[in-house]
Short mmCIF file of N, CA and C in Angstrom, two decimals:
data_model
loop_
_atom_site.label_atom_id
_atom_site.label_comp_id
_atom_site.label_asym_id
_atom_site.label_seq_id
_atom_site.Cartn_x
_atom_site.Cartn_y
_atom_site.Cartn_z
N UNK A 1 24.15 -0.76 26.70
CA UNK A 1 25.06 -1.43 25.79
C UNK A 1 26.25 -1.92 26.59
N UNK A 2 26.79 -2.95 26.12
CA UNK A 2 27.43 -3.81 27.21
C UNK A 2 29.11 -3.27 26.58
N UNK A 3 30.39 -3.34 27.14
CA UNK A 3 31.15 -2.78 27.29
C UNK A 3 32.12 -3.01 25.68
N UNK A 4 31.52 -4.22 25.24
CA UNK A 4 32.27 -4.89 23.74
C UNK A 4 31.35 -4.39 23.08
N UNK A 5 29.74 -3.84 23.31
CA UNK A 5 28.35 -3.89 22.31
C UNK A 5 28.17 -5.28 22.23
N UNK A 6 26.92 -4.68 21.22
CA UNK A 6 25.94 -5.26 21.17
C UNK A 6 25.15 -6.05 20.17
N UNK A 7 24.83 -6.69 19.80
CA UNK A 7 24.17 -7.15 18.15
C UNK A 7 22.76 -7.24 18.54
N UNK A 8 21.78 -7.13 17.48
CA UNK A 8 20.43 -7.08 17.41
C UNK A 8 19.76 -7.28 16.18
N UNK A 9 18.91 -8.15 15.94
CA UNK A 9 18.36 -8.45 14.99
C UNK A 9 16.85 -8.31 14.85
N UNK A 10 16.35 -7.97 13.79
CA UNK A 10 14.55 -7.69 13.37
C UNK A 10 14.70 -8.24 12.54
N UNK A 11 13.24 -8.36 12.15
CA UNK A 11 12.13 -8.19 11.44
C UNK A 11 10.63 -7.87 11.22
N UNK A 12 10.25 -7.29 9.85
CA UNK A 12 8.96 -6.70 10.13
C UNK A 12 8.72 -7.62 9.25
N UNK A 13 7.05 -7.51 9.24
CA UNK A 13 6.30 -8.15 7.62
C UNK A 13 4.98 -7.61 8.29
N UNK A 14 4.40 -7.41 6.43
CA UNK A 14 3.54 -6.15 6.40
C UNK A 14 2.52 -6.74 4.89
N UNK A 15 1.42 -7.14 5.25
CA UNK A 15 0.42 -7.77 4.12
C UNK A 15 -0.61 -6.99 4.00
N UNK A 16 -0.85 -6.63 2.79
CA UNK A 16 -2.40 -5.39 2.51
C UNK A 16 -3.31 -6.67 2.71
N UNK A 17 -3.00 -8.28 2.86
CA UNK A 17 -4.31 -8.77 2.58
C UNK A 17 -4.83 -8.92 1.25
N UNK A 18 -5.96 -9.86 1.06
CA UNK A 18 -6.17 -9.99 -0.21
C UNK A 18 -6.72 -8.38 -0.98
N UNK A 19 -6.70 -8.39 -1.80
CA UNK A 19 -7.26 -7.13 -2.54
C UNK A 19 -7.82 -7.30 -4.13
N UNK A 20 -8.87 -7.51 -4.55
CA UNK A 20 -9.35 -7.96 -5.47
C UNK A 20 -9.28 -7.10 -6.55
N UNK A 21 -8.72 -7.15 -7.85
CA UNK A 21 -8.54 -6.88 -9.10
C UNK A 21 -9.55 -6.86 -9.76
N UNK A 22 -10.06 -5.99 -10.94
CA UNK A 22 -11.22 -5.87 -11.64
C UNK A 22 -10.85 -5.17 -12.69
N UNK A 23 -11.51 -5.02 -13.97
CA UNK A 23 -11.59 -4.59 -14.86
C UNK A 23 -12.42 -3.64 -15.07
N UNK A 24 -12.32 -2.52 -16.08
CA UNK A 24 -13.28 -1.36 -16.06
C UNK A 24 -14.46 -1.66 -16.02
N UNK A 25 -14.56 -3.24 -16.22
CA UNK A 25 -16.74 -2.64 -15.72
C UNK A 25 -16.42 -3.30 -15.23
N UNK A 26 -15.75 -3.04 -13.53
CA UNK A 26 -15.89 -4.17 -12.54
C UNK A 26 -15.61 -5.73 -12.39
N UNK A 27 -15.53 -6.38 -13.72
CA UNK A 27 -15.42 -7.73 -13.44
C UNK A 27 -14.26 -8.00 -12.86
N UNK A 28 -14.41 -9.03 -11.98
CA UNK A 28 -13.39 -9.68 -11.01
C UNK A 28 -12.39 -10.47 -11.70
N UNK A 29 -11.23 -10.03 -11.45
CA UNK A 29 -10.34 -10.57 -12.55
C UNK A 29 -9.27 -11.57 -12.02
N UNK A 30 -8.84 -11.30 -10.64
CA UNK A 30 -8.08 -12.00 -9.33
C UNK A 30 -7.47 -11.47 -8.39
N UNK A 31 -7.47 -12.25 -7.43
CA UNK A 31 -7.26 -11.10 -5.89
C UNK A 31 -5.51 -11.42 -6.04
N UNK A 32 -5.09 -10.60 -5.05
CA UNK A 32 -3.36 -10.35 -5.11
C UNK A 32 -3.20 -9.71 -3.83
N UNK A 33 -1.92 -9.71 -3.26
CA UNK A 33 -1.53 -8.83 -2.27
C UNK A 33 -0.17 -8.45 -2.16
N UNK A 34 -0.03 -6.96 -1.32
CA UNK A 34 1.08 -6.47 -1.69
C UNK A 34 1.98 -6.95 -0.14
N UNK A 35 3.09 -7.18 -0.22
CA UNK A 35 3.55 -8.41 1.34
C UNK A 35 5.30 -7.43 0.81
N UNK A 36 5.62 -6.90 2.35
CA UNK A 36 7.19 -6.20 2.57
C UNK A 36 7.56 -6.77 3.65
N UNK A 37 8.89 -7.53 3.60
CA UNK A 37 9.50 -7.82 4.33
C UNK A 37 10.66 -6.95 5.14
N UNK A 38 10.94 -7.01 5.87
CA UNK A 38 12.47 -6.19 6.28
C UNK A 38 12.94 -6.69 7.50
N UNK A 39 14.84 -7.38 7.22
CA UNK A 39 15.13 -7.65 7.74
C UNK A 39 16.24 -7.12 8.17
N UNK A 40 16.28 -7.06 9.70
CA UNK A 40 17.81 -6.11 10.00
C UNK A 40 18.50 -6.52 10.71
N UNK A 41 20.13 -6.28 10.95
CA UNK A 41 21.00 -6.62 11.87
C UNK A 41 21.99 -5.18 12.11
N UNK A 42 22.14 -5.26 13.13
CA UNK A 42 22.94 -4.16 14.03
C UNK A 42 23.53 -4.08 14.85
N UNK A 43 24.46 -3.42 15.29
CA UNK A 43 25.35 -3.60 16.11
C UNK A 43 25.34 -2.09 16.83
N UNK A 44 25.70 -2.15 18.46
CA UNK A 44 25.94 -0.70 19.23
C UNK A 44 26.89 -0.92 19.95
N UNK A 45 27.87 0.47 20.21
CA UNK A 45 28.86 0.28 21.00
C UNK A 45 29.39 1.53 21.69
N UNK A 46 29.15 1.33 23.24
CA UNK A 46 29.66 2.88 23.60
C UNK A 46 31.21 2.79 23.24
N UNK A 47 31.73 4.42 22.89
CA UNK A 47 32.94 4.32 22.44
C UNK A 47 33.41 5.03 23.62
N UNK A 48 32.40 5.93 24.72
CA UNK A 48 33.25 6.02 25.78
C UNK A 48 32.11 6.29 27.07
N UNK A 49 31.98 6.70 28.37
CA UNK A 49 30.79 6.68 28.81
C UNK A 49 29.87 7.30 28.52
N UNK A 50 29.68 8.52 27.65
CA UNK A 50 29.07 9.34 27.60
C UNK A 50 28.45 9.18 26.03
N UNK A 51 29.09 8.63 25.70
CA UNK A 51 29.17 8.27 24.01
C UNK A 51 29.05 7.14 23.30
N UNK A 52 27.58 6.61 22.60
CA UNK A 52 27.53 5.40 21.99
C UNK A 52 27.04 5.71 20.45
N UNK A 53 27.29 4.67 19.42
CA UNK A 53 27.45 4.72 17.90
C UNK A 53 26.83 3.30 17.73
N UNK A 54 25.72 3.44 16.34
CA UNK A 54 25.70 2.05 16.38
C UNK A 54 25.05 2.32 14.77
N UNK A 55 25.14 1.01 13.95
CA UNK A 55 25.17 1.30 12.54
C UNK A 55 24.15 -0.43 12.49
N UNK A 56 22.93 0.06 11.52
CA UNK A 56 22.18 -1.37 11.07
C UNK A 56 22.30 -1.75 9.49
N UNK A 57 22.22 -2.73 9.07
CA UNK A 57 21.94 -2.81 7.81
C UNK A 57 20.63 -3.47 7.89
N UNK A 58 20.33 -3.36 6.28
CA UNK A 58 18.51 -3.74 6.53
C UNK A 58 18.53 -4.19 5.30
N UNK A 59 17.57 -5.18 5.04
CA UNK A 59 17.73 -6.08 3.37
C UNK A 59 15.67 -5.76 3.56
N UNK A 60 15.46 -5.11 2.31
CA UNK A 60 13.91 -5.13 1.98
C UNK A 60 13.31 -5.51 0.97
N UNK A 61 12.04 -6.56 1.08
CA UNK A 61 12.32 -7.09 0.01
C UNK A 61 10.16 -6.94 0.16
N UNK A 62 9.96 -6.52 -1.48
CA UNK A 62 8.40 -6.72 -1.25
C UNK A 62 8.05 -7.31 -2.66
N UNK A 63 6.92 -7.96 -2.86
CA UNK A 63 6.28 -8.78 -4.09
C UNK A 63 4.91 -8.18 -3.89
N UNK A 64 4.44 -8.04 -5.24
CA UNK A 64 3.02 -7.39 -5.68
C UNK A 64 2.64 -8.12 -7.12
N UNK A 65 1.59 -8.74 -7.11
CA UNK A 65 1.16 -9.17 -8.32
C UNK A 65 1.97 -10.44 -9.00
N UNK A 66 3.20 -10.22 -10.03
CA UNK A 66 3.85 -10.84 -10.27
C UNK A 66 5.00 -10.55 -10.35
N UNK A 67 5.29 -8.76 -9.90
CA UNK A 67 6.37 -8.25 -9.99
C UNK A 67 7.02 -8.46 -8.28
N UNK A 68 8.35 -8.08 -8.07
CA UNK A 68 9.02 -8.47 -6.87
C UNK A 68 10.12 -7.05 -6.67
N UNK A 69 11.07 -6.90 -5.53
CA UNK A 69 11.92 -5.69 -5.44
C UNK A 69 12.67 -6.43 -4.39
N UNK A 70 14.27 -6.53 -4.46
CA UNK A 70 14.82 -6.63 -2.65
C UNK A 70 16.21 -5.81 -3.29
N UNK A 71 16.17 -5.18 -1.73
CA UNK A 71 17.45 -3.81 -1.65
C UNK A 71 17.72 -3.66 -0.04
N UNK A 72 19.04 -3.07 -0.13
CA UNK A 72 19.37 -2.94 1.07
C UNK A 72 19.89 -1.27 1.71
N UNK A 73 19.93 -1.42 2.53
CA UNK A 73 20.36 0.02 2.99
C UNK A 73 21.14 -0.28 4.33
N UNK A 74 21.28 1.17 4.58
CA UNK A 74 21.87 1.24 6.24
C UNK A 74 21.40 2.61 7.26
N UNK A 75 21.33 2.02 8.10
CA UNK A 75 21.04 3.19 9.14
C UNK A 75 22.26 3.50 10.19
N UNK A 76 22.87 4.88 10.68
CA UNK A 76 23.94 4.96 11.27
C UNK A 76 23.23 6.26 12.34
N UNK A 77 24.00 5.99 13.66
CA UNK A 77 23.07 6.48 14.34
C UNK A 77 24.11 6.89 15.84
N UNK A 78 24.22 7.29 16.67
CA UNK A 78 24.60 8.19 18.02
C UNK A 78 23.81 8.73 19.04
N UNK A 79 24.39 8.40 20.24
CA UNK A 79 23.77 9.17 21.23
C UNK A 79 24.35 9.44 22.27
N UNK A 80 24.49 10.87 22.53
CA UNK A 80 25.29 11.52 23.38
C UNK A 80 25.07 11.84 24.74
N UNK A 81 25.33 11.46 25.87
CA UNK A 81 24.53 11.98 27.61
C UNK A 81 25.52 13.31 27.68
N UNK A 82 25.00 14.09 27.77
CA UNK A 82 25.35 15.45 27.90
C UNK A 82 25.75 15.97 29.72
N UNK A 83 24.07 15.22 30.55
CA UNK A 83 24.15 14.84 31.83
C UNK A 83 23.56 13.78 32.28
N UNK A 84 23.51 13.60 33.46
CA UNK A 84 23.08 12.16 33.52
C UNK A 84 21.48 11.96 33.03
N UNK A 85 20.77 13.32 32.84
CA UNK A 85 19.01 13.90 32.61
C UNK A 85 18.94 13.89 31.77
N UNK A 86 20.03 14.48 30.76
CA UNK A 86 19.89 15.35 29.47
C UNK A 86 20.71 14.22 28.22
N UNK A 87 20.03 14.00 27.45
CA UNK A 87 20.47 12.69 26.07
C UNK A 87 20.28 13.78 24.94
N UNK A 88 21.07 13.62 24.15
CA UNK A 88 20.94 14.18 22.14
C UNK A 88 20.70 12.95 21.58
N UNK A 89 20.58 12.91 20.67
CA UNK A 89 20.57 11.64 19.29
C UNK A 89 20.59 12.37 18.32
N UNK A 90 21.42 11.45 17.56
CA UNK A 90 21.14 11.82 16.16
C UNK A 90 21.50 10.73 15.60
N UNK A 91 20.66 10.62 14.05
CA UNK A 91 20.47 9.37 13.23
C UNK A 91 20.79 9.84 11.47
N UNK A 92 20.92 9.14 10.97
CA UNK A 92 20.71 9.13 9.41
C UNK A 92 20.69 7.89 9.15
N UNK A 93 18.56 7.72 8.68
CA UNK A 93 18.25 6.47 7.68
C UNK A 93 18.73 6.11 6.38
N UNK A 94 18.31 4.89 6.64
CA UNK A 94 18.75 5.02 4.55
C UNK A 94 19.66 5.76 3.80
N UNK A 95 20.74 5.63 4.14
CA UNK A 95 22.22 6.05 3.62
C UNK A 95 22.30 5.87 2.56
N UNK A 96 22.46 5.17 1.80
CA UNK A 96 22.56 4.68 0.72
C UNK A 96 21.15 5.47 -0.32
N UNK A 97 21.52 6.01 -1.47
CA UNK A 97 20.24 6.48 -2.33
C UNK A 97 19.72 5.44 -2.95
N UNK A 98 18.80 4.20 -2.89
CA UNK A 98 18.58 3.44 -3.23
C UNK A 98 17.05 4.21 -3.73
N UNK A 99 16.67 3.34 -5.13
CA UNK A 99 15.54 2.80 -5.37
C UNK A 99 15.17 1.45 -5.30
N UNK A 100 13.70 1.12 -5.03
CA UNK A 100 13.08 -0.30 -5.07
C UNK A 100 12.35 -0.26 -6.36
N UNK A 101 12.86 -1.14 -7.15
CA UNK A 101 12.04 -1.68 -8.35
C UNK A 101 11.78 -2.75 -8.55
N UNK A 102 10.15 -2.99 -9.18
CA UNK A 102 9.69 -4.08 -9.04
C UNK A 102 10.17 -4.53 -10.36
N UNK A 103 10.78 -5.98 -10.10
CA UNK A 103 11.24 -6.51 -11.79
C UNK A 103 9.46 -6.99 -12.47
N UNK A 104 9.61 -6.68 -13.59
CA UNK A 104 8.28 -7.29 -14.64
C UNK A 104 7.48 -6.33 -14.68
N UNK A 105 7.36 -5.05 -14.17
CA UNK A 105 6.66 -3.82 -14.53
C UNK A 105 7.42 -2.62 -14.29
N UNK A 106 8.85 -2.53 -13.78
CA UNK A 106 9.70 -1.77 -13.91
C UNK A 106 9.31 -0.27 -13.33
N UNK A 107 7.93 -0.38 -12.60
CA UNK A 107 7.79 0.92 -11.67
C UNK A 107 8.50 0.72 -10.17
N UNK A 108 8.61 1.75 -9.55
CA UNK A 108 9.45 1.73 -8.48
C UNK A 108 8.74 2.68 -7.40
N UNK A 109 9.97 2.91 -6.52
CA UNK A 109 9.93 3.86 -5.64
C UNK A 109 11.08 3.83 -5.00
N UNK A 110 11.11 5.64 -4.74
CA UNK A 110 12.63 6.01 -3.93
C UNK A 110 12.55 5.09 -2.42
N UNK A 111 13.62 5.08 -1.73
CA UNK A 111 13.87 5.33 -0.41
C UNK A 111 14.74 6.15 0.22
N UNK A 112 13.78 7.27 0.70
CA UNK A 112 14.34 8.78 1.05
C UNK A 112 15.50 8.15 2.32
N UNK A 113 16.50 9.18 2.40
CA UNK A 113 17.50 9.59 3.03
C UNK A 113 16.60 10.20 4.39
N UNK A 114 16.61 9.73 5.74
CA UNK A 114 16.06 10.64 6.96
C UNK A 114 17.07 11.23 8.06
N UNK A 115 17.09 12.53 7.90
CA UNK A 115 17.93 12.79 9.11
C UNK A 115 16.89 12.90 10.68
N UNK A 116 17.83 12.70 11.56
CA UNK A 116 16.90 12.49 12.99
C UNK A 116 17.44 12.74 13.94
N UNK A 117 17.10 13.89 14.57
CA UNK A 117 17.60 14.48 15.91
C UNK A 117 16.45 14.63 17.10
N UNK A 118 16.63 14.17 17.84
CA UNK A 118 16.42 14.33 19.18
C UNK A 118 17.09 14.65 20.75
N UNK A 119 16.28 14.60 21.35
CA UNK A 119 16.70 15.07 22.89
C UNK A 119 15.59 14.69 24.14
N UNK A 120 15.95 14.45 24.86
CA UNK A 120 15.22 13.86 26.12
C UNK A 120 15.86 14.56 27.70
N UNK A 121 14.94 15.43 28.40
CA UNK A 121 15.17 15.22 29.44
C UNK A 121 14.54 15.06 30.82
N UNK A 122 15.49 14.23 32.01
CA UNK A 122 14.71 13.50 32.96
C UNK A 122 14.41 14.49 33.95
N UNK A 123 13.02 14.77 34.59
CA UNK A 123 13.04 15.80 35.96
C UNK A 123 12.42 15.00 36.93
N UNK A 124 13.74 14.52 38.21
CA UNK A 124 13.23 14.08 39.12
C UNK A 124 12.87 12.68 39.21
N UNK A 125 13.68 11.81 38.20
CA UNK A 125 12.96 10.26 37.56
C UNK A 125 11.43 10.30 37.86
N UNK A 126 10.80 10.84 37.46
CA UNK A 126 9.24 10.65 37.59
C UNK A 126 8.80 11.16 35.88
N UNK A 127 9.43 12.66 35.51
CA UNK A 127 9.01 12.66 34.09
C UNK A 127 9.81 13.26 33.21
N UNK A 128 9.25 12.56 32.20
CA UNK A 128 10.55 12.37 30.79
C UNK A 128 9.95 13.26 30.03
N UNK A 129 10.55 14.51 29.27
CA UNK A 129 10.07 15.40 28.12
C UNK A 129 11.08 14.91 27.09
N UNK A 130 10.58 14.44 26.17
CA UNK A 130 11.12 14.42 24.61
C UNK A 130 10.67 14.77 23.37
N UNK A 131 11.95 15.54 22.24
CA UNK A 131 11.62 16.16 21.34
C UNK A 131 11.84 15.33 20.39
N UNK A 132 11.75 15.61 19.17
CA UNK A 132 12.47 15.31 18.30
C UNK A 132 11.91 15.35 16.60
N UNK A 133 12.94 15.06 15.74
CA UNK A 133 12.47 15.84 14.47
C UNK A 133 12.88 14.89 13.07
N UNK A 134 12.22 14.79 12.46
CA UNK A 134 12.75 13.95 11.09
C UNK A 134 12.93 14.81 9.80
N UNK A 135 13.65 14.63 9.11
CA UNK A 135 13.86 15.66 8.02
C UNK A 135 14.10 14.72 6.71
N UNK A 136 13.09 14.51 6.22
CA UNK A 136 13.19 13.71 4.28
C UNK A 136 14.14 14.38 3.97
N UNK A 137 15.19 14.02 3.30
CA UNK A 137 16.12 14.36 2.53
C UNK A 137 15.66 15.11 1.34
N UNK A 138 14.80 14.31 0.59
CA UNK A 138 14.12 13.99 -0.98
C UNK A 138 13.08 15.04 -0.82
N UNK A 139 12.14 14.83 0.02
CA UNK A 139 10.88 15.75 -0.01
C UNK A 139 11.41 17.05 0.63
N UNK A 140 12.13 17.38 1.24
CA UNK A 140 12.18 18.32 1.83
C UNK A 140 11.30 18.57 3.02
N UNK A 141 10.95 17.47 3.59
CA UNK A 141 9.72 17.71 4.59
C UNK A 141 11.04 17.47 5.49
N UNK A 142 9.66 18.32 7.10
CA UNK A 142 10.40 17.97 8.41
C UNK A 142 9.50 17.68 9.00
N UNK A 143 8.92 16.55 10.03
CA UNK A 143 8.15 16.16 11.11
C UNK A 143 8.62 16.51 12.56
N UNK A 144 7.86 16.95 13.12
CA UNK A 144 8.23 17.24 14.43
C UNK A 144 7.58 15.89 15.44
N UNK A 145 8.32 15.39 16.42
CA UNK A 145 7.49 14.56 17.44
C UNK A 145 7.74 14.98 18.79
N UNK A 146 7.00 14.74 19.81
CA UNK A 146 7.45 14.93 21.22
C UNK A 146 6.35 13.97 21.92
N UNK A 147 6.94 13.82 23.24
CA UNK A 147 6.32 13.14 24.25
C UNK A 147 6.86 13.39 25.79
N UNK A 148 5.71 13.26 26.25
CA UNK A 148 6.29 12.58 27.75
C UNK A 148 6.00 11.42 28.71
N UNK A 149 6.77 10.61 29.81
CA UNK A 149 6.23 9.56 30.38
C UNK A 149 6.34 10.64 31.58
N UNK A 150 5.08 9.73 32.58
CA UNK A 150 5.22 10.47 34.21
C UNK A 150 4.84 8.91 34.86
N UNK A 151 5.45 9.03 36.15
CA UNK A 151 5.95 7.66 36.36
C UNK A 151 5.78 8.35 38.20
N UNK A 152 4.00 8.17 38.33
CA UNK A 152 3.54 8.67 39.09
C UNK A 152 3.28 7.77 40.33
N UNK A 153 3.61 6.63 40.67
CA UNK A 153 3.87 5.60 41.27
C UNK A 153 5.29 4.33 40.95
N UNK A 154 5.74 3.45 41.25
CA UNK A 154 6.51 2.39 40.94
C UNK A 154 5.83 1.84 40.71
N UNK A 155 5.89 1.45 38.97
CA UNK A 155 5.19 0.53 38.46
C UNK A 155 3.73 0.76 37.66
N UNK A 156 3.73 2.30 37.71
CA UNK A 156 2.90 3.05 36.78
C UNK A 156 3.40 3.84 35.80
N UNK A 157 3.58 4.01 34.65
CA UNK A 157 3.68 4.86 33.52
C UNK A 157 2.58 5.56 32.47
N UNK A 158 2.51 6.46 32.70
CA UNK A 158 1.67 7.00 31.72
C UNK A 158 2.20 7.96 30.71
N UNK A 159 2.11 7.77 29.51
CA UNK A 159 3.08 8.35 28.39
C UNK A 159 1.58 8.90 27.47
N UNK A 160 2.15 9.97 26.58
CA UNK A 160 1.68 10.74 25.41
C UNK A 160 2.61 11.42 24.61
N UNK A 161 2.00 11.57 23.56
CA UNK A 161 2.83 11.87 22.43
C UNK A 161 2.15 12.85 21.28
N UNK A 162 3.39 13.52 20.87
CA UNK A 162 2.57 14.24 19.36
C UNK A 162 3.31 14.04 18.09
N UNK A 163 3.15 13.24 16.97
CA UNK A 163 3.14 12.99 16.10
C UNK A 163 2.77 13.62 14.88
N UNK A 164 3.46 14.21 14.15
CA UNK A 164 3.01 15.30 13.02
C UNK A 164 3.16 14.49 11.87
N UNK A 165 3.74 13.42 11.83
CA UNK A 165 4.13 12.87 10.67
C UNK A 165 3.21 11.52 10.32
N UNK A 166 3.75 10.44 9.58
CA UNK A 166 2.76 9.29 9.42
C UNK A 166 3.54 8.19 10.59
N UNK A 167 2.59 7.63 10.68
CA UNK A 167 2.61 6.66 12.34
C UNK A 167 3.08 5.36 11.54
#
């Protein structure tokens, strides 16, 4: 992150594809698809060398059938060098308690609150061990992840990972 920060912008988009509609004895009634957009902007800024903060907002917007939903949230987020090896993070998604509801059928869905801590450290710039953990607010769940890269030549990386949660 450059000494003023930084700005950064996304987007995702995400289509089930057609998906065909039917009636209890099967008849084909019309295909539809469910299509989420999300768009984000963000900003990072070390506040001193050891110490950077950076906060996104995100506008999400998805259509299904004939019904539609757009909402926004924010993500606020830190990361601390402890040593020049050793990094913390910590995050909180979706700040905001928002629901997405689709107008014209008035069903919805939450968007959980995620807390997110991690840690990374370097042995020897060759390999990276990292932890780290997600915690649903709403569900009460926690995911655990970890990985490592080994960087067994210049210009080779080989990374793995464990993933407890959904990918």
């Amino acid at each position: 992150i450059q000494k003023k920060g930084v700005f950064a912008i996304g987007f995702e988009f995400f289509s089930s594809g057609d998906i065909t509609r039917r009636d209890v004895k099967g008849t084909k009634l019309e295909t539809f698809s469910d299509k989420q957009n999300l768009f984000m902007i963000g900003y990072g800024h070390n506040i001193s060398p050891k110490v950077a903060v950076g906060l996104t907002g995100k506008v999400f917007m998805q259509s299904i059938l004939a019904a539609s939903a757009t909402t926004f949230d924010v993500d606020v987020g830190g990361l601390f060098s402890l040593t020049p090896n050793f990094r913390i993070g910590l995050a909180v998604q979706n700040v905001l308690p928002l629901k997405v509801k689709l107008s014209g059928v008035g069903a919805g869905a939450d968007i959980p609150m995620i807390g997110r801590f991690g840690m990374h450290y370097r042995f020897f710039k060759k390999l990276t061990v990292a932890v780290e953990g997600d915690y649903n607010v709403v569900s009460g769940r926690f995911e655990p992840h970890a990985g490592l890269e080994f960087v067994p030549v210049k210009g080779l990386l080989i990374a793995g990972g464990y993933d407890a949660g959904n990918i």
